[in-house]
Coordinates of C-alpha atoms and ligand atoms in Angstrom, one line a residue:
X793 CA -6.5 -1.8 9.8
X794 CA -7.7 0.3 6.3
X795 CA -5.7 3.5 6.9
X796 CA -2.4 2.3 6.5
X797 CA -0.6 5.3 5.0
X798 CA 2.7 5.4 3.1
X799 CA 4.7 7.5 5.5
X800 CA 7.2 8.4 4.3
X801 CA 6.7 11.4 7.0
X802 CA 5.6 10.0 10.0
X803 CA 5.2 14.0 11.6
X804 CA 2.0 13.7 9.4
X805 CA 0.5 10.6 10.9
X806 CA -1.4 11.2 14.2
X807 CA 0.4 9.5 17.8
X808 CA -3.0 7.2 17.8
X809 CA -2.3 6.2 14.3
X810 CA 1.5 5.2 14.9
X811 CA 0.5 3.3 18.0
X812 CA -2.0 1.3 16.4
X813 CA 1.0 0.6 13.8
X814 CA 2.9 -0.7 16.1
X815 CA 0.1 -2.4 18.3
X816 CA -0.3 -4.4 15.4
X817 CA 3.8 -4.9 14.9
X818 CA 3.6 -6.5 18.6
X819 CA 5.7 -3.2 19.4
X820 CA 5.2 -1.0 22.4
X821 CA 3.3 1.4 22.1
X822 CA 4.0 3.9 24.8
X823 CA 5.8 6.9 24.3
X824 CA 5.8 9.7 23.0
X825 CA 5.0 11.0 19.1
X826 CA 8.9 10.6 18.1
X827 CA 9.7 7.9 19.9
X828 CA 6.7 6.2 18.7
X829 CA 7.8 7.1 15.3
X830 CA 11.6 6.3 15.4
X831 CA 10.3 3.1 16.9
X832 CA 8.5 2.2 13.5
X833 CA 11.5 3.2 11.1
X834 CA 13.5 1.7 13.0
X835 CA 11.1 -1.2 13.0
X836 CA 11.7 -1.4 9.0
X837 CA 14.5 0.0 8.4
X838 CA 15.3 -0.2 5.4
X839 CA 19.3 -2.7 5.7
X840 CA 20.7 -1.6 1.8
X841 CA 23.5 -4.9 2.5
X842 CA 23.8 -4.1 -1.2
X843 CA 24.5 -0.5 -1.7
X844 CA 27.1 0.9 -3.0
X845 CA 29.1 3.8 -4.0
X846 CA 30.0 3.0 -7.6
X847 CA 28.3 2.0 -10.7
X848 CA 24.9 3.0 -9.9
X849 CA 22.2 4.6 -11.7
X850 CA 21.1 8.1 -11.3
X851 CA 19.2 7.1 -8.0
X852 CA 22.2 5.1 -6.8
X853 CA 20.7 2.1 -6.8
X854 CA 22.2 -0.9 -8.4
X855 CA 20.3 -2.8 -11.4
X856 CA 19.8 -6.5 -11.9
X857 CA 22.5 -7.3 -12.5
X858 CA 24.9 -5.7 -10.8
X859 CA 23.2 -7.2 -7.9
X860 CA 23.0 -10.5 -8.8
X861 CA 26.8 -10.6 -9.7
X862 CA 27.9 -9.8 -6.5
X863 CA 24.8 -11.3 -4.2
X864 CA 25.5 -14.9 -3.2
X865 CA 22.3 -17.2 -4.6
X866 CA 22.0 -20.2 -2.1
X867 CA 24.0 -23.1 -3.4
X868 CA 21.2 -25.8 -3.4
X869 CA 19.9 -24.0 -6.5
X870 CA 20.6 -25.7 -9.7
X871 CA 21.0 -22.1 -11.3
X872 CA 24.0 -21.0 -9.5
X873 CA 26.0 -21.1 -11.8
X874 CA 24.3 -19.3 -14.6
X875 CA 24.5 -15.3 -14.9
X876 CA 21.6 -13.3 -14.3
X877 CA 21.2 -13.0 -18.7
X878 CA 21.0 -16.4 -18.9
X879 CA 18.5 -16.7 -16.1
X880 CA 16.1 -13.7 -17.2
X881 CA 16.9 -12.6 -20.3
X882 CA 13.7 -10.5 -20.9
X883 CA 15.8 -7.9 -18.1
X884 CA 18.9 -7.0 -20.2
X885 CA 17.4 -7.9 -24.2
X886 CA 13.9 -7.2 -24.9
X887 CA 12.5 -4.1 -25.9
X888 CA 11.2 -2.4 -23.3
X889 CA 6.9 -2.9 -22.4
X890 CA 5.0 -0.7 -23.5
X891 CA 2.8 -1.3 -20.9
X892 CA 4.6 -1.3 -18.0
X893 CA 7.1 2.0 -19.1
X894 CA 7.5 4.2 -16.3
X895 CA 5.1 6.8 -17.9
X896 CA 2.0 6.9 -15.3
X897 CA 4.3 6.2 -12.5
X898 CA 5.1 9.7 -11.8
X899 CA 1.8 10.2 -9.1
X900 CA 3.3 7.3 -7.0
X901 CA 4.3 8.1 -4.0
X902 CA 7.6 8.3 -2.5
X903 CA 8.3 5.0 -0.1
X904 CA 11.0 5.3 2.3
X905 CA 11.2 2.4 4.7
X906 CA 8.9 -0.9 3.8
X907 CA 12.4 -2.7 3.5
X908 CA 13.7 -5.8 5.1
X909 CA 16.1 -6.5 8.0
X910 CA 18.5 -8.9 8.0
X911 CA 16.9 -12.4 8.1
X912 CA 13.6 -13.7 9.9
X913 CA 9.8 -13.5 8.8
X914 CA 8.3 -10.5 10.7
X915 CA 5.1 -10.1 12.0
X916 CA 3.0 -8.4 9.3
X917 CA 0.5 -5.4 9.9
X918 CA -2.0 -7.6 7.9
X919 CA -4.2 -10.8 7.9
X920 CA -4.0 -11.8 4.4
X921 CA -3.0 -10.6 1.3
X922 CA -4.1 -10.8 -1.9
X923 CA -1.9 -11.4 -4.2
X924 CA -4.3 -9.9 -7.6
X925 CA -2.7 -9.7 -11.8
X926 CA -5.2 -9.0 -14.4
X927 CA -5.1 -9.7 -18.2
X928 CA -6.2 -7.5 -20.6
X929 CA -7.5 -7.8 -23.9
X930 CA -4.5 -6.1 -26.4
X931 CA -2.6 -5.6 -30.1
X932 CA 0.6 -5.7 -30.4
X933 CA 2.4 -2.4 -30.2
X934 CA -0.4 -1.4 -28.4
X935 CA 0.7 1.1 -25.4
X936 CA -1.2 2.6 -22.0
X937 CA -3.6 4.0 -24.5
X938 CA -5.0 0.8 -25.3
X939 CA -8.6 0.4 -24.9
X940 CA -8.3 -2.4 -22.6
X941 CA -10.6 -4.4 -21.3
X942 CA -10.0 -7.2 -18.7
X943 CA -10.5 -10.6 -19.5
X944 CA -8.4 -13.1 -16.6
X945 CA -8.9 -11.9 -12.6
X946 CA -6.5 -14.2 -10.4
X947 CA -6.7 -13.5 -7.0
X948 CA -4.4 -15.7 -4.3
X949 CA -5.4 -15.7 -0.9
X950 CA -2.1 -15.1 1.9
X951 CA -1.9 -15.9 5.3
X952 CA 0.4 -13.5 6.7
X953 CA 1.4 -16.0 9.4
X954 CA 3.7 -18.1 6.8
X955 CA 3.3 -16.3 3.1
X956 CA 1.0 -19.9 1.9
X957 CA -1.3 -19.8 -0.5
X958 CA -5.4 -20.6 1.2
X959 CA -6.9 -20.1 -1.7
X960 CA -7.5 -19.2 -4.4
X961 CA -10.2 -17.0 -6.9
X962 CA -9.4 -17.1 -10.6
X963 CA -11.8 -16.4 -12.9
X964 CA -12.1 -15.7 -17.1
X965 CA -13.8 -12.0 -18.1
X966 CA -15.9 -12.1 -20.7
X967 CA -15.9 -7.9 -23.0
X968 CA -18.5 -6.2 -23.4
X969 CA -16.9 -4.2 -26.1
X970 CA -14.6 -6.0 -28.4
X971 CA -14.7 -10.0 -26.9
X972 CA -12.8 -10.4 -30.1
X973 CA -9.3 -11.4 -28.8
X974 CA -6.5 -10.2 -31.3
X975 CA -4.0 -13.5 -31.8
X976 CA -1.4 -11.5 -30.5
X977 CA -3.2 -11.4 -26.8
X978 CA -3.6 -15.2 -27.5
X979 CA -0.6 -15.8 -27.4
X980 CA 0.2 -12.8 -24.8
X981 CA -2.0 -14.3 -22.1
X982 CA -2.6 -18.0 -23.4
X983 CA -5.9 -17.7 -23.1
X984 CA -8.0 -19.9 -26.2
X985 CA -11.3 -17.0 -27.9
X986 CA -13.2 -20.1 -26.4
X987 CA -12.4 -19.5 -22.7
X988 CA -13.8 -16.3 -23.1
X989 CA -17.0 -16.5 -24.8
X990 CA -17.9 -19.2 -21.8
X991 CA -17.5 -16.8 -19.2
X992 CA -18.9 -14.2 -17.1
X993 CA -18.7 -10.2 -17.8
X994 CA -16.8 -8.2 -15.3
X995 CA -19.5 -7.0 -13.1
X996 CA -20.9 -10.9 -12.9
X997 CA -17.2 -12.3 -12.2
X998 CA -17.1 -9.5 -9.0
X999 CA -20.0 -10.4 -8.0
X1000 CA -18.5 -14.1 -7.5
X1001 CA -15.8 -12.4 -6.2
X1002 CA -17.1 -10.6 -3.2
X1003 CA -18.5 -13.5 -2.4
X1004 CA -14.9 -14.8 -1.8
X1005 CA -14.2 -11.8 -0.2
X1006 CA -16.9 -12.3 2.4
X1007 CA -16.4 -16.2 2.8
X1008 CA -13.3 -14.9 4.4
X1009 CA -14.3 -11.9 6.1
X1010 CA -11.7 -10.4 4.0
X1011 CA -11.8 -6.2 4.7
X1012 CA -13.8 -6.5 7.9
X1013 CA -13.9 -9.3 9.6
X1014 CA -10.4 -9.9 8.3
X1015 CA -7.5 -7.0 7.7
X1016 CA -6.0 -7.5 4.1
X1017 CA -4.6 -5.2 1.3
X1018 CA -3.4 -6.0 -2.2
X1019 CA -0.4 -6.9 -3.8
X1020 CA 0.0 -6.2 -7.2
X1021 CA 3.5 -6.3 -9.7
X1022 CA 3.1 -2.8 -10.6
X1023 CA 0.8 0.4 -10.3
X1024 CA -1.1 -0.9 -13.3
X1025 CA -3.4 -3.6 -12.3
X1026 CA -5.3 -1.6 -9.3
X1027 CA -5.2 2.1 -11.0
X1028 CA -5.6 1.3 -14.3
X1029 CA -7.0 -1.8 -15.3
X1030 CA -9.8 -1.7 -12.9
X1031 CA -10.3 2.0 -13.2
X1032 CA -11.0 1.6 -17.0
X1033 CA -13.3 -1.6 -16.3
X1034 CA -15.2 -0.4 -14.4
X1035 CA -15.7 2.7 -17.1
X1036 CA -16.2 0.4 -19.3
X1037 CA -19.3 -1.5 -17.2
X1038 CA -20.5 2.1 -16.2
X1039 CA -20.0 0.6 -12.1
X1040 CA -18.4 2.9 -8.9
X1041 CA -15.2 1.4 -8.5
X1042 CA -16.1 -1.4 -5.9
X1043 CA -14.3 0.2 -1.8
X1044 CA -11.8 -2.5 -1.2
X1045 CA -10.1 -1.3 -4.6
X1046 CA -9.1 2.5 -3.5
X1047 CA -7.3 1.1 -0.8
X1048 CA -3.4 1.4 -0.1
X1049 CA -1.6 -1.7 -1.9
X1050 CA 1.6 -3.9 -2.0
X1051 CA 3.5 -3.0 -5.4
X1052 CA 5.9 -5.6 -4.9
X1053 CA 7.7 -4.9 -8.1
X1054 CA 8.7 -1.4 -5.6
X1055 CA 8.8 -3.2 -2.5
X1056 CA 11.5 -5.3 -4.0
X1057 CA 13.5 -2.6 -5.2
X1058 CA 13.0 -0.6 -1.8
X1059 CA 14.7 -4.1 -0.2
X1060 CA 16.9 -4.7 -2.8
X1061 CA 18.3 -1.0 -3.0
X1062 CA 18.1 -2.2 -7.1
X1063 CA 16.1 -1.1 -9.8
X1064 CA 12.5 -2.1 -10.0
X1065 CA 12.3 -5.4 -12.4
X1066 CA 9.8 -7.5 -14.2
X1067 CA 8.6 -10.9 -12.3
X1068 CA 11.4 -12.6 -14.6
X1069 CA 14.1 -10.9 -12.9
X1070 CA 13.0 -10.9 -9.5
X1071 CA 12.8 -14.5 -9.4
X1072 CA 16.5 -14.4 -10.6
X1073 CA 17.9 -12.6 -8.2
X1074 CA 17.2 -15.7 -6.4
X1075 CA 18.7 -18.2 -9.0
X1076 CA 14.7 -18.9 -9.6
X1077 CA 13.4 -19.3 -13.0
X1078 CA 9.2 -17.9 -13.5
X1079 CA 7.1 -21.4 -13.6
X1080 CA 4.2 -21.3 -16.4
X1081 CA 3.0 -19.2 -18.7
X1082 CA 4.2 -15.8 -19.1
X1083 CA 1.7 -13.3 -19.0
X1084 CA -1.3 -16.1 -17.9
X1085 CA -3.3 -14.0 -14.6
X1086 CA -2.7 -17.0 -12.7
X1087 CA 0.7 -18.0 -13.7
X1088 CA 1.9 -14.9 -12.7
X1089 CA 0.1 -14.3 -9.7
X1090 CA 1.7 -18.4 -8.9
X1091 CA 5.5 -16.5 -9.9
X1092 CA 4.2 -13.7 -7.2
X1093 CA 3.6 -15.1 -4.0
X1094 CA 7.2 -17.0 -4.9
X1095 CA 8.5 -13.2 -4.3
X1096 CA 6.1 -12.8 -1.3
X1097 CA 7.5 -15.6 0.5
X1098 CA 10.8 -14.9 -0.1
X1099 CA 11.0 -11.3 1.0
X1100 CA 8.5 -12.4 3.7
X1101 CA 11.7 -15.1 4.5
X1102 CA 14.3 -11.5 4.3
X1103 CA 12.4 -9.6 7.1
X1104 CA 9.8 -7.8 5.1
X1105 CA 7.1 -5.8 5.9
X1106 CA 4.3 -6.0 3.5
X1107 CA 3.3 -2.0 4.2
X1108 CA 1.2 -0.9 1.3
X1109 CA 3.2 1.6 -1.2
X1110 CA 0.9 2.6 -3.2
X1111 CA -2.6 4.1 -3.1
X1112 CA -4.7 6.0 -5.7
X1113 CA -4.1 10.0 -5.9
X1114 CA -6.8 12.2 -4.7
X1115 CA -8.2 12.5 -8.1
X1116 CA -8.8 8.6 -9.0
X1117 CA -5.6 8.5 -11.0
X1118 CA -7.7 10.1 -14.6
X1119 CA -5.0 10.9 -15.7
X1120 CA -5.3 9.7 -18.9
X1121 CA -8.9 10.1 -18.9
X1122 CA -9.2 9.8 -23.4
X1123 CA -8.0 6.0 -22.7
X1124 CA -11.6 4.5 -21.0
X1125 CA -13.5 6.2 -24.0
X1126 CA -14.6 3.2 -27.1
X1127 CA -13.1 3.5 -29.6
X1128 CA -13.8 4.9 -32.7
Ligands
LIG376 P1 0.7 -8.4 -17.9 O1 -0.1 -8.6 -16.3 O2 2.3 -8.3 -17.4 O3 0.8 -9.9 -18.1 O4 -0.1 -7.5 -18.6 C1 -1.6 -7.3 -18.7 C2 -1.4 -6.5 -19.4 O5 -0.8 -5.4 -20.0 C3 -1.7 -8.1 -20.9 O6 -2.6 -8.8 -20.3 C4 -2.1 -6.8 -21.5 O7 -3.1 -6.5 -21.7 C5 -1.4 -5.8 -21.4 N1 0.5 -6.1 -21.7 C6 1.6 -7.1 -21.5 N2 2.8 -6.7 -21.7 C7 2.7 -6.4 -23.5 C8 2.8 -5.7 -24.3 N3 4.0 -6.8 -24.2 N4 2.4 -6.0 -25.5 C9 0.9 -5.2 -25.3 N5 0.6 -5.1 -24.6 C10 1.4 -6.0 -23.1
LIG377 MG1 0.5 -7.5 -14.5
LIG378 MG1 0.1 -11.0 -15.8

């Protein structure tokens, strides 16, 4: 069950693959290829309940503010009377995030139907999901070309039957090239220097993480996919760090994964937005320290559960390009 594809064109998928996907979703795998493709597409067909003909962006998508103005926020939520700007000032008033700009997103495959049906949770194609969000060394005003080294590696294991967190792997990591954090980085991530000083190297940490994977037989005994916020974690931070540590990219980081930011935007037919803004859509606020990896992942699991409750199927919607995303090879070189 590892070859989940971004199925923009089901004609490119073999009959066997379609049957396997239908079976794993509890759907009838019988019939001709066209019928199978239609059945799968129907299962995941976007609802686009917020689609509109006015005030959309160039792609026809609403921004979150428009969406929130129209979306019914549950009455029992204490923020129900707050505007979007109040609950999430970051989307409307912050300067563009230099790391999370769309600059490097152009290689991503378009995705068509990983979206919600009206209400009830649906069976998922994977038994487990791993919510994942790394933090890395950084400096104020640093761009994507910055020499990032991973300093925090949190992973929350989610049971796809109920979207509950069943276990946590969390480690800080000591960078090998620039182990001294900038003041900006300490403030951004909330990670003190003393924590980094006492942490394992990336390869040592990876060894522990693989034991965690092994404990649950993830990716072999139990089917599994990563969930990230954006393409950067698996595509870029892991690539840079593996180059720095001079180790091959682990095989589980070569598999397609679920980008929740993209999934959210396609589900609700809105622009891609950050964790705070996604939470604000549900009338929720970020809990913890923004840019603490473990807090980011915990808040991502809240969004994932809401999406699941809205009937979303967590099908991988992102993958590495054929060349392993070496779009920016300079960025992995040591600074002068
Ligand atoms: P995030 O997952 O959004 O917390 O960000 C992951 C990593 O991206 C951070 O640990 C930083 O290395 C980098 N980063 C995020 N936001 C910024 C920013 N505003 N300025 C510089 N680096 C950033
Ligand atoms: Mg992140
Ligand atoms: Mg983070």
